[in-house]
Amino acid sequence: MTEEPKASVPGPGAPTLWGGDAETRCLLDRLAETARTRPDGVAVRDGEHELTYGLLFTWAARIRELLAGHGVRPGDRVAVTGPRGAAVVAAMLATVGAGATYVPLDAAYPVRRLEHMAADSAARLLLFSGDAPAFDIGTRAVRIPGAPDRADARAAAAPTRQPCGPDVPVYVIYTSGSTGLPKGVALPHRCVDNMAAWQWRHSVRPDLRTAQFAPLNFDVWFQEVLGTLCGGGTLVVMPESLRRDPIALLDWLADHRVERLFLPYVALHMLAVAAEAVESLGRLALVEVNTAGEQLVCTRAVRELFRRLPDCRLNNHYGQSESAMVTVHTLTGPSDSWPALPPIGGPLPGCELLVDPADPADPSVGELLVAGAPLAVGYLNQPALNAERYLTLDEPTPRGHRRAFRTGDLVHVEGDTVRLLSRIDHEVKIRGVRVNPLEVDACLLEQPGVVEAVTVAVDIAQGSRQLRAAVTSDAGPDGFDGARVLKALTGLLPEQFVPVSITVVPELPRTPSGKADRDAVAAALAPPARTPGG
Amino acid sequence: MEDNEFSTPTERRLAEIWAEVLRLDKVKRDQDFFEIGGDSLLATTVVLKACRVWDVKFTVRVLLAAPVLAELAERIDELVARSGRRPERETT
C-alpha cells in the first residue's frame, strides 16, 4: 500500500470559493426565540398530532427531564427510534437541549444494522415511539411519553439549560461503508446551527409549510425539521405509504397546502412524471422545491412541472453526511431556459471549497474538498478512515482552515460555480440513497456458495437505477439459490442496497491488473439498448 | 407472446406495458413485478400508462398490493367495471 501524500491543497492556481461568514448563533437559542414569539403557531402536524410551538417545546422539556432522570448527561448519546412524526421531533429537541447527541435509528433497517449502529454509537439510552423496538441495543429502552395537553410557557421558552459550544455534536448518522457495516459520522453545532440558519434565510419565506419527507437517518431530515422550526414554519409529516406513490403524493401535497418540499432527484423526476397525467396543478401551493442526492437532470417532465408552477423555484442542493449542506444553485424563471444538467452552484456561508486537481495543467478540474463550517467532527471509531477522508492540511487555506473533507466527487469549477462530473470511487445513488457497492459485495461474500461478488448499478430508464450482482459460486451450476441469497441480504441491508438480481457467472471479467472489472460486469448486466420510441 | 398464455385481453395488454417498461422480451401472467426487475419508480410509469390505456384513475398503492400481473389485471378490470364501462371480453 502506498502512503497518501500529505495534502498541500490548494495547489498553485487552483480555485478556492468562499461563502462568506457563517451563522454562529446556537440553534437552540433561535428555537427559544421562535417558541417565545409564536407559541400558538402550528409547529408540526402528523397523523396523530397538531402541535403548536408551545406544545412541542413543552413536550421536549418533559422528555428532557426524563433523560435527566435516566442519568443522561451532556456528551452522552441518545438513540431514538419510531415512525417519522412529532414524537421523534420532540425527542430530538429534548436530546439536543440536554447537550446530548441524537442518534436516529430507522426501524425499517434490518436488525443487525440497527444493533451495529446502537453499539457503535454507544448510546446511553434508547427512546422510542410506536411499537416497542424489535432489536436489542444492550441499553435501556424508554417509551417517549405522550404529548402534553397544554403548553407550559416557561418550559417551552427554555429549550436548553446547557451552555452550547460549536464543537458539541448534535447528531450522529450512518452512511454506507465498504466493509458490510455502515459508518457513523457526528455533526457538531458549528455545522448544524449554520445549516439551519442558512435554510430559513435562503428560502422564499422563513415560515414555510414544509413536508417532512426525509427518512430519520438522513441529513436532509435535519434540514427539513430545523430549517422549518428555526424559521417559525409548520412541518407536515408525510405518511410513509406515499414515498413510493408519487401519484398519491401529488394529492397529499395539494390537500396539505405544502409550500416547501425537499426530495431526492429521482423522486422529483417521478413526481414530475406523475404530474404530467394531472390536468390542473392549481391546487398545489408549492413555492420551493429543494432537491439533492445526485446530479439533477432537468428532464422534459421536470421542466413541464415547473412551467406549470411559475411561482415555484427549484434549488439544487449539494452536501453529504460527512459535510452537511455545502453548495446551492437556484433555478428560477422560465424552466425552458434551465440547463439540462444544472451546476451545484456556490458554497454556503462558512464554507470554503478547494479543488485537488486531477491534472496540474488544469487546476479547475479535480476532487472537491470542503473546509469550514459544514465539516463533521469525523467518523466514529474509524481513525484510519478519518485520516484518509478528513485531511490535515500542511498550509492553511486562504480562509485559514487547516482541515478539509475529501468528498470523492470530481468537479469542474467555472468562475464562482461548481459542476459535478463523476464519482472518484464506486459509490452510487439508488433512489437518493448513497450505496457503496463494496458493502453489498461484502454481505454477498458472507453467503454460502458465494466465492466472488461484484455489485454494480445499471440504468433502466431516466431516474431508475438498479443494483445487480454477478457472483461466482462453488455450489455447482444448479446448486446456487439466488432467491435465498437475496432474501438473506434483506436481513442485512436496507432495501435500496439489495440487488434486484444475482447472476451466476463462470468467472468474473478482469482488468489487466487482475482485479474484477466492474465496468465490464455493469455492461454485461445492463438491459439491452432500448429500441427508439420505446 | 402466445395469446393462450393470458386469460384476458387486459392481462395481455398489461404484459406488453410491463415488458416495455422493464425492457423485457416476455412477461408471464404469474410473474411478480418486483421480482422481474420492477422498482417503485418503474411502478409509477406502469400505473400512469395503465391509467391512460384503460382511462381509469388509480395510484401505485394498487400495484404494490397486487404485484402479480394477473392480479393487477383483475384490479384494473374491476376499476373499469366500477367506472361504468365494461371490461373487454376475450375474443377468439
XYZ file of C-alpha atoms in Angstrom:
626
model
C 0.000 0.000 0.000
C 1.286 3.422 -0.877
C 1.144 6.162 1.680
C -1.236 9.001 0.923
C 0.935 12.061 0.220
C 0.471 14.794 2.768
C -2.079 17.141 1.298
C -0.957 20.544 0.171
C -4.081 21.893 -1.424
C -4.896 24.294 -2.873
C -2.174 23.847 -5.441
C -0.812 26.820 -7.318
C -3.545 28.360 -9.441
C -6.254 26.043 -8.062
C -9.513 27.888 -7.462
C -10.991 28.330 -3.996
C -14.515 29.541 -3.272
C -15.763 31.118 -0.053
C -19.392 31.551 1.012
C -18.937 34.402 3.477
C -19.240 34.380 7.238
C -21.082 31.551 8.966
C -24.021 31.886 11.356
C -22.640 31.154 14.811
C -25.755 31.600 16.934
C -26.812 28.347 18.583
C -29.930 26.877 17.003
C -31.407 26.252 20.470
C -31.271 29.983 21.046
C -33.105 30.608 17.805
C -35.673 27.916 18.661
C -36.294 29.552 22.040
C -36.992 32.799 20.248
C -39.433 31.117 17.856
C -41.219 29.410 20.742
C -41.492 32.745 22.526
C -42.671 34.819 19.583
C -45.205 32.405 18.108
C -46.328 29.991 20.846
C -49.666 29.387 19.117
C -48.312 28.797 15.604
C -48.505 25.185 14.446
C -45.033 23.642 14.604
C -45.713 20.088 13.496
C -48.596 18.056 12.226
C -48.602 14.287 11.734
C -51.318 11.633 11.516
C -51.973 11.909 15.274
C -50.963 15.382 16.387
C -51.260 19.023 15.564
C -48.845 20.724 17.928
C -48.247 24.408 18.454
C -44.740 25.639 19.190
C -45.790 25.960 22.817
C -46.913 22.327 22.996
C -43.959 20.931 21.058
C -41.392 22.660 23.256
C -43.296 21.769 26.426
C -43.182 18.167 25.248
C -39.432 18.435 24.561
C -38.880 19.883 28.056
C -40.707 16.889 29.615
C -38.607 14.430 27.630
C -35.502 16.314 28.703
C -36.487 15.807 32.340
C -36.991 12.118 31.600
C -33.494 11.937 30.099
C -32.015 13.601 33.172
C -33.921 11.135 35.341
C -32.236 8.279 33.461
C -28.834 9.774 34.081
C -28.245 11.153 30.595
C -25.551 13.820 30.787
C -24.150 16.313 28.300
C -21.940 14.492 25.798
C -23.870 11.189 26.086
C -25.523 9.739 23.017
C -29.246 9.011 22.960
C -30.697 6.691 20.310
C -34.233 7.438 19.112
C -36.488 5.221 17.017
C -40.098 5.180 15.876
C -42.202 6.292 12.942
C -41.332 9.676 11.459
C -43.529 12.094 13.372
C -43.924 14.678 16.105
C -42.729 12.327 18.886
C -39.335 11.826 17.230
C -39.022 15.572 16.571
C -39.717 16.265 20.261
C -37.207 13.577 21.304
C -34.527 15.097 19.074
C -35.160 18.586 20.510
C -35.008 17.164 24.035
C -31.756 15.299 23.389
C -30.014 18.260 21.788
C -31.377 20.533 24.525
C -29.845 18.227 27.123
C -26.438 18.716 25.497
C -26.510 15.073 24.411
C -26.119 13.735 20.865
C -29.123 12.428 18.971
C -28.702 9.085 17.143
C -31.716 8.301 14.914
C -32.413 4.625 14.264
C -34.731 3.991 11.330
C -36.805 0.990 12.392
C -37.151 -0.041 8.746
C -33.476 -1.049 8.734
C -32.541 -4.678 9.325
C -31.980 -5.636 12.966
C -28.278 -6.394 12.528
C -27.676 -2.925 11.110
C -29.599 -1.230 13.920
C -27.773 -3.212 16.573
C -24.461 -2.253 14.990
C -25.473 1.433 14.914
C -26.551 1.346 18.558
C -23.416 -0.474 19.716
C -21.038 1.611 17.571
C -22.570 4.856 18.848
C -22.503 3.577 22.467
C -25.956 5.048 23.037
C -26.714 5.517 26.732
C -30.473 5.197 26.303
C -32.986 4.338 23.603
C -36.123 6.449 23.301
C -38.904 5.019 21.162
C -42.379 5.846 19.973
C -44.897 3.432 18.491
C -44.195 -0.290 18.784
C -41.525 -1.452 21.222
C -38.303 -1.882 19.222
C -37.728 -5.335 17.744
C -33.984 -5.053 18.263
C -31.806 -5.285 21.326
C -29.341 -2.468 21.705
C -27.980 -3.552 25.056
C -29.254 -0.497 26.868
C -32.458 0.636 28.473
C -35.363 1.355 26.092
C -37.817 4.012 27.276
C -41.076 4.943 25.621
C -41.405 8.632 24.711
C -44.203 9.990 26.927
C -47.362 11.248 25.221
C -47.759 14.818 24.019
C -48.840 17.315 26.709
C -52.402 18.685 26.729
C -51.394 22.212 27.491
C -48.353 24.332 26.911
C -46.127 25.475 29.741
C -44.780 28.806 28.542
C -41.797 28.772 30.858
C -40.690 25.267 29.970
C -41.254 25.912 26.274
C -39.179 29.085 26.196
C -36.070 27.375 27.558
C -35.121 24.563 25.172
C -31.778 24.104 26.918
C -30.008 24.684 30.174
C -26.664 23.692 28.740
C -24.097 26.162 27.529
C -23.748 25.478 23.827
C -20.431 25.133 22.045
C -19.565 24.921 18.349
C -17.796 21.589 18.795
C -20.628 19.860 20.691
C -22.030 17.097 18.486
C -25.737 17.490 17.629
C -26.364 14.179 15.878
C -24.769 11.000 14.560
C -25.996 9.453 11.324
C -24.810 6.359 9.497
C -23.769 6.065 5.902
C -22.678 3.261 3.606
C -19.205 1.860 4.188
C -17.122 -0.635 2.284
C -16.981 -3.322 4.968
C -20.558 -4.598 5.093
C -21.461 -2.329 8.007
C -22.311 1.380 7.925
C -20.099 4.052 9.436
C -21.312 6.740 11.827
C -20.465 10.383 11.462
C -21.006 13.096 14.112
C -22.091 16.623 13.162
C -21.379 19.490 15.571
C -23.316 22.666 16.389
C -20.921 24.678 14.206
C -22.293 22.859 11.166
C -25.939 22.358 12.146
C -26.511 25.867 13.580
C -25.169 27.363 10.367
C -27.151 24.999 8.113
C -30.484 25.654 9.886
C -29.994 29.436 9.867
C -28.985 29.425 6.211
C -32.019 27.304 5.312
C -34.679 29.622 6.723
C -32.918 32.722 5.454
C -32.368 31.348 1.970
C -35.951 30.185 1.481
C -38.509 32.489 -0.095
C -40.109 32.876 3.375
C -38.751 31.696 6.730
C -42.049 30.194 7.902
C -42.950 27.894 5.022
C -45.294 24.957 5.484
C -42.839 22.144 4.799
C -43.265 18.460 4.094
C -41.272 16.170 6.366
C -40.257 13.647 3.720
C -36.721 12.505 4.549
C -36.183 9.264 6.492
C -34.781 9.633 10.032
C -31.191 8.693 9.227
C -30.697 11.385 6.540
C -29.014 14.756 6.880
C -31.952 16.255 4.944
C -34.242 15.293 7.882
C -32.408 17.908 9.975
C -32.633 20.464 7.210
C -36.390 19.975 6.955
C -37.009 19.903 10.691
C -34.563 22.518 11.983
C -34.806 24.778 8.910
C -38.579 24.869 9.395
C -38.736 25.177 13.199
C -35.991 27.830 13.356
C -37.917 29.802 10.738
C -41.275 29.524 12.516
C -42.867 27.361 9.809
C -45.029 24.247 10.017
C -43.761 20.726 9.469
C -46.288 18.395 7.878
C -45.207 14.771 8.203
C -45.767 12.814 5.011
C -47.333 9.356 5.521
C -44.741 6.685 4.740
C -47.001 4.992 2.180
C -46.622 7.986 -0.142
C -42.867 7.572 -0.528
C -43.395 5.033 -3.287
C -46.515 6.607 -4.704
C -45.889 9.929 -6.464
C -49.418 9.902 -7.864
C -50.917 9.908 -4.356
C -48.177 12.284 -3.139
C -49.383 14.985 -5.546
C -52.849 14.893 -3.987
C -51.399 14.952 -0.482
C -49.198 17.987 -1.278
C -52.281 19.803 -2.530
C -54.529 18.758 0.370
C -51.993 19.958 2.934
C -51.058 23.098 1.002
C -47.382 22.185 1.285
C -45.213 25.129 0.260
C -41.730 23.652 0.561
C -40.592 20.205 -0.386
C -37.217 18.506 -0.065
C -36.775 15.357 -2.087
C -34.097 13.331 -3.848
C -33.735 13.973 -7.552
C -35.234 10.625 -8.578
C -38.348 11.302 -6.502
C -38.630 14.761 -8.082
C -38.445 13.258 -11.554
C -41.161 10.729 -10.756
C -43.343 13.388 -9.150
C -42.968 15.368 -12.378
C -43.876 12.296 -14.441
C -46.951 11.758 -12.264
C -47.892 15.442 -12.639
C -47.969 15.088 -16.431
C -51.062 12.926 -16.042
C -52.859 15.591 -13.963
C -54.931 18.158 -15.816
C -54.595 21.022 -13.343
C -51.925 21.740 -10.741
C -53.910 24.714 -9.456
C -54.346 23.157 -6.014
C -50.612 22.913 -5.394
C -49.235 25.590 -3.040
C -45.563 24.797 -3.720
C -43.258 27.799 -3.846
C -39.973 25.975 -3.321
C -38.657 22.544 -4.193
C -35.227 21.516 -2.946
C -33.526 18.564 -4.486
C -30.290 16.810 -3.663
C -28.659 13.422 -3.683
C -27.200 13.227 -7.165
C -26.816 15.100 -10.448
C -30.040 16.999 -11.104
C -31.305 16.440 -14.635
C -33.902 18.890 -15.956
C -35.861 16.250 -17.828
C -38.795 17.184 -20.050
C -41.141 16.200 -17.212
C -39.253 18.335 -14.652
C -39.317 21.401 -16.944
C -43.002 20.898 -17.633
C -43.779 20.674 -13.887
C -42.068 23.998 -13.197
C -43.546 25.599 -16.320
C -46.941 24.862 -14.768
C -45.764 26.172 -11.361
C -44.332 29.551 -12.387
C -44.155 30.794 -8.774
C -42.117 27.822 -7.616
C -38.353 27.806 -7.633
C -36.059 24.804 -7.715
C -32.930 24.653 -5.562
C -30.222 22.163 -6.365
C -28.559 21.329 -3.045
C -25.262 19.544 -2.582
C -23.802 18.046 0.562
C -23.173 14.692 2.189
C -23.419 13.054 5.577
C -19.799 13.990 6.319
C -20.213 17.690 5.451
C -23.838 18.722 5.557
C -25.095 21.295 3.006
C -22.128 22.558 1.032
C -23.467 24.348 -2.042
C -26.706 25.540 -3.633
C -27.783 26.561 -7.106
C -31.194 28.213 -7.516
C -33.233 27.854 -10.695
C -35.935 30.479 -11.278
C -37.696 31.999 -14.253
C -38.947 30.087 -17.294
C -37.964 26.439 -16.885
C -37.304 26.003 -20.605
C -34.217 28.187 -20.141
C -32.837 25.901 -17.408
C -29.791 23.842 -18.358
C -30.282 20.097 -18.728
C -27.551 19.462 -16.156
C -27.571 22.380 -13.680
C -24.451 23.018 -11.603
C -24.406 22.529 -7.847
C -23.641 26.247 -7.508
C -21.606 28.065 -4.898
C -20.728 27.488 -1.250
C -22.958 28.246 1.751
C -21.830 30.807 4.321
C -18.971 29.446 6.381
C -17.986 27.008 3.656
C -14.749 27.077 1.724
C -14.298 24.909 -1.356
C -10.988 23.691 -2.692
C -10.039 21.516 -5.620
C -7.415 18.806 -5.588
C -6.543 18.920 -9.296
C -6.507 15.698 -11.276
C -4.047 17.264 -13.719
C -1.830 20.182 -12.612
C -2.243 21.689 -16.089
C -5.961 22.268 -15.425
C -6.430 23.118 -11.750
C -10.158 23.819 -12.194
C -10.913 20.083 -12.527
C -10.360 17.705 -9.648
C -11.722 16.229 -6.445
C -13.853 18.640 -4.437
C -12.584 19.344 -0.928
C -14.754 21.044 1.687
C -13.428 23.143 4.555
C -15.052 25.262 7.247
C -18.483 25.119 8.876
C -20.023 22.091 7.067
C -17.464 19.594 8.346
C -18.415 16.770 10.667
C -16.417 16.040 13.807
C -15.485 12.874 11.905
C -16.364 9.192 11.686
C -16.960 7.321 14.929
C -14.351 4.714 15.854
C -12.609 4.929 12.448
C -9.211 6.611 12.902
C -7.778 5.296 9.607
C -10.792 6.410 7.610
C -10.768 9.799 9.327
C -7.133 10.295 8.342
C -7.948 9.351 4.762
C -11.065 11.483 4.264
C -10.541 14.396 6.688
C -7.220 15.853 5.650
C -4.967 17.886 7.858
C -3.501 20.485 5.541
C 0.174 21.460 5.539
C -0.650 25.067 4.916
C -3.776 26.906 5.975
C -6.287 27.595 3.197
C -6.848 31.209 2.052
C -9.548 31.408 4.792
C -7.279 29.912 7.414
C -8.749 26.414 7.549
C -6.436 23.502 8.273
C -8.888 20.675 7.829
C -10.712 19.578 4.689
C -13.053 16.746 3.733
C -12.343 14.728 0.596
C -15.785 14.395 -0.998
C -14.897 11.748 -3.590
C -16.715 13.905 -6.152
C -14.890 15.009 -9.278
C -15.910 18.580 -10.125
C -15.240 21.430 -12.523
C -15.103 24.935 -11.049
C -16.294 27.583 -13.507
C -15.926 31.054 -12.043
C -17.952 31.043 -8.824
C -19.961 27.931 -9.554
C -19.243 24.228 -9.295
C -20.321 21.456 -11.628
C -20.406 17.756 -10.689
C -18.598 15.471 -13.124
C -18.477 11.993 -11.601
C -17.511 9.913 -8.583
C -13.897 9.020 -7.922
C -14.851 5.764 -6.170
C -17.599 3.213 -6.837
C -20.330 4.882 -4.788
C -23.748 5.166 -6.423
C -27.103 6.642 -5.521
C -30.095 4.321 -5.530
C -33.362 6.246 -5.163
C -31.429 9.042 -3.486
C -29.683 6.742 -1.017
C -25.918 6.543 -1.055
C -24.776 2.970 -1.598
C -21.221 1.721 -1.643
C -21.445 -1.419 -3.838
C -18.461 -2.825 -1.932
C -20.701 -3.006 1.143
C -23.181 -5.133 -0.819
C -20.311 -7.283 -2.104
C -19.136 -7.815 1.476
C -22.590 -9.036 2.516
C -22.815 -11.309 -0.545
C -19.489 -12.873 0.388
C -20.952 -13.867 3.763
C -23.492 -16.068 1.957
C -22.834 -19.799 1.496
C -21.833 -20.703 -2.040
C -20.578 -17.230 -2.975
C -16.888 -17.143 -3.899
C -16.616 -13.727 -5.534
C -19.184 -10.945 -5.859
C -19.410 -7.720 -7.820
C -22.410 -5.444 -7.408
C -22.974 -2.737 -9.998
C -25.604 -0.113 -10.801
C -27.396 -0.238 -14.139
C -29.709 2.438 -15.515
C -33.048 1.085 -16.702
C -34.725 4.377 -17.540
C -34.371 8.059 -16.666
C -34.449 8.203 -12.882
C -34.499 4.433 -12.457
C -31.213 2.908 -11.446
C -30.933 -0.621 -10.097
C -28.292 -2.701 -8.407
C -27.470 -6.033 -9.997
C -24.882 -8.509 -8.800
C -22.645 -11.040 -10.520
C -21.168 -13.829 -8.435
C -19.017 -16.863 -8.910
C -20.092 -19.871 -6.903
C -18.690 -23.149 -5.654
C -22.179 -24.577 -5.288
C -22.223 -26.084 -8.760
C -24.279 -24.899 -11.753
C -27.651 -25.799 -10.203
C -26.742 -25.568 -6.551
C -26.823 -21.786 -6.179
C -30.064 -20.432 -4.777
C -30.148 -16.765 -5.815
C -33.590 -16.171 -4.309
C -32.411 -17.421 -0.930
C -29.306 -15.244 -1.048
C -31.390 -12.174 -1.941
C -33.678 -12.920 0.967
C -30.668 -13.189 3.285
C -29.468 -9.768 2.081
C -32.753 -8.166 3.087
C -31.888 -9.215 6.640
C -28.549 -7.404 6.449
C -29.045 -4.320 4.313
C -31.596 -1.532 3.773
C -33.882 -2.172 0.829
C -32.095 0.226 -1.520
C -28.905 -1.835 -1.090
C -30.394 -5.158 -2.139
C -29.741 -6.062 -5.795
C -32.751 -6.882 -7.956
C -30.916 -9.902 -9.361
C -27.890 -12.119 -8.836
C -26.334 -13.649 -11.923
C -24.013 -16.618 -11.501
C -21.112 -16.420 -13.934
C -18.345 -18.978 -14.539
C -15.745 -16.278 -13.974
C -15.667 -12.530 -13.495
C -14.185 -10.287 -16.182
C -10.787 -8.936 -15.121
C -8.880 -5.738 -15.627
C -5.284 -6.054 -16.900
C -4.111 -5.862 -13.276
C -6.265 -8.862 -12.387
C -8.967 -7.051 -10.389
C -12.629 -7.707 -11.099
C -13.597 -5.370 -13.953
C -16.657 -3.616 -12.539
C -17.360 -1.695 -15.744
C -17.385 -4.910 -17.765
C -19.744 -6.514 -15.233
C -22.040 -3.468 -15.491
C -22.038 -3.685 -19.284
C -22.842 -7.401 -19.170
C -25.722 -6.953 -16.697
C -27.243 -3.881 -18.355
C -30.549 -4.338 -20.170
C -30.364 -4.382 -23.981
C -30.389 -0.970 -25.634
C -33.862 0.470 -25.807
C -35.436 0.487 -29.232
C -36.213 4.002 -30.490
C -39.602 5.255 -29.459
C -39.840 2.667 -26.649
C -46.042 -13.947 -26.686
C -48.653 -16.606 -27.277
C -52.202 -15.458 -26.758
C -53.260 -18.568 -24.886
C -50.905 -17.748 -22.010
C -53.235 -14.988 -20.901
C -56.758 -15.295 -19.562
C -57.988 -11.840 -20.526
C -57.156 -9.079 -23.016
C -56.285 -6.888 -20.019
C -53.595 -9.352 -18.988
C -52.159 -9.418 -22.487
C -52.120 -5.624 -22.835
C -50.712 -5.193 -19.340
C -47.947 -7.691 -20.127
C -46.987 -5.541 -23.128
C -46.783 -2.480 -20.862
C -44.642 -4.311 -18.305
C -42.326 -5.670 -20.997
C -41.886 -2.176 -22.439
C -41.208 -0.517 -19.075
C -38.982 -3.293 -17.726
C -37.277 -3.756 -21.089
C -38.000 -7.468 -21.168
C -38.904 -9.627 -24.166
C -41.604 -11.555 -22.413
C -43.698 -11.295 -19.253
C -45.918 -14.075 -17.914
C -49.246 -13.753 -16.135
C -47.975 -15.252 -12.869
C -44.914 -13.017 -12.566
C -44.397 -10.517 -9.764
C -43.487 -7.021 -10.946
C -40.857 -6.593 -8.256
C -39.253 -9.986 -8.916
C -38.584 -9.305 -12.582
C -36.751 -6.013 -12.154
C -39.526 -3.625 -11.182
C -38.933 -0.865 -8.626
C -41.124 1.866 -7.218
C -40.158 4.312 -9.960
C -40.919 1.904 -12.769
C -44.131 1.071 -10.911
C -45.214 4.691 -11.273
C -44.602 4.542 -15.003
C -46.655 1.339 -15.320
C -49.544 2.783 -13.326
C -49.613 6.011 -15.335
C -49.594 4.095 -18.624
C -52.351 1.814 -17.366
C -54.447 4.794 -16.246
C -54.160 6.175 -19.770
C -54.798 2.915 -21.606
C -57.881 1.960 -19.561
C -58.984 5.520 -18.764
C -59.213 4.939 -15.011
C -57.520 6.597 -12.052
C -55.543 4.622 -9.512
C -52.251 5.058 -7.668
C -49.120 2.993 -7.135
C -50.636 1.503 -3.984
C -52.791 -0.753 -6.170
C -49.725 -2.219 -7.858
C -47.907 -2.575 -4.532
C -50.896 -4.546 -3.198
C -51.274 -6.629 -6.370
C -47.793 -7.077 -7.790
C -48.557 -10.229 -9.833
C -49.603 -9.466 -13.399
C -52.860 -11.463 -13.355
C -53.864 -9.870 -10.026
C -53.211 -6.356 -11.238
C -55.111 -7.062 -14.473
C -58.067 -8.187 -12.366
C -57.920 -4.977 -10.306
C -57.853 -2.923 -13.480
C -60.900 -4.782 -14.797
C -62.675 -4.052 -11.501
C -61.781 -0.363 -11.746
C -63.018 -0.227 -15.319
C -66.244 -2.004 -14.321
C -66.740 0.415 -11.416
C -66.240 3.382 -13.717
C -69.337 2.215 -15.597
C -67.680 0.728 -18.645
C -67.493 -2.964 -19.356
C -64.115 -4.655 -19.475
C -63.130 -6.021 -22.846
C -64.154 -9.602 -23.406
C -61.836 -12.243 -24.729
C -62.480 -12.614 -28.439
C -61.280 -15.803 -30.047
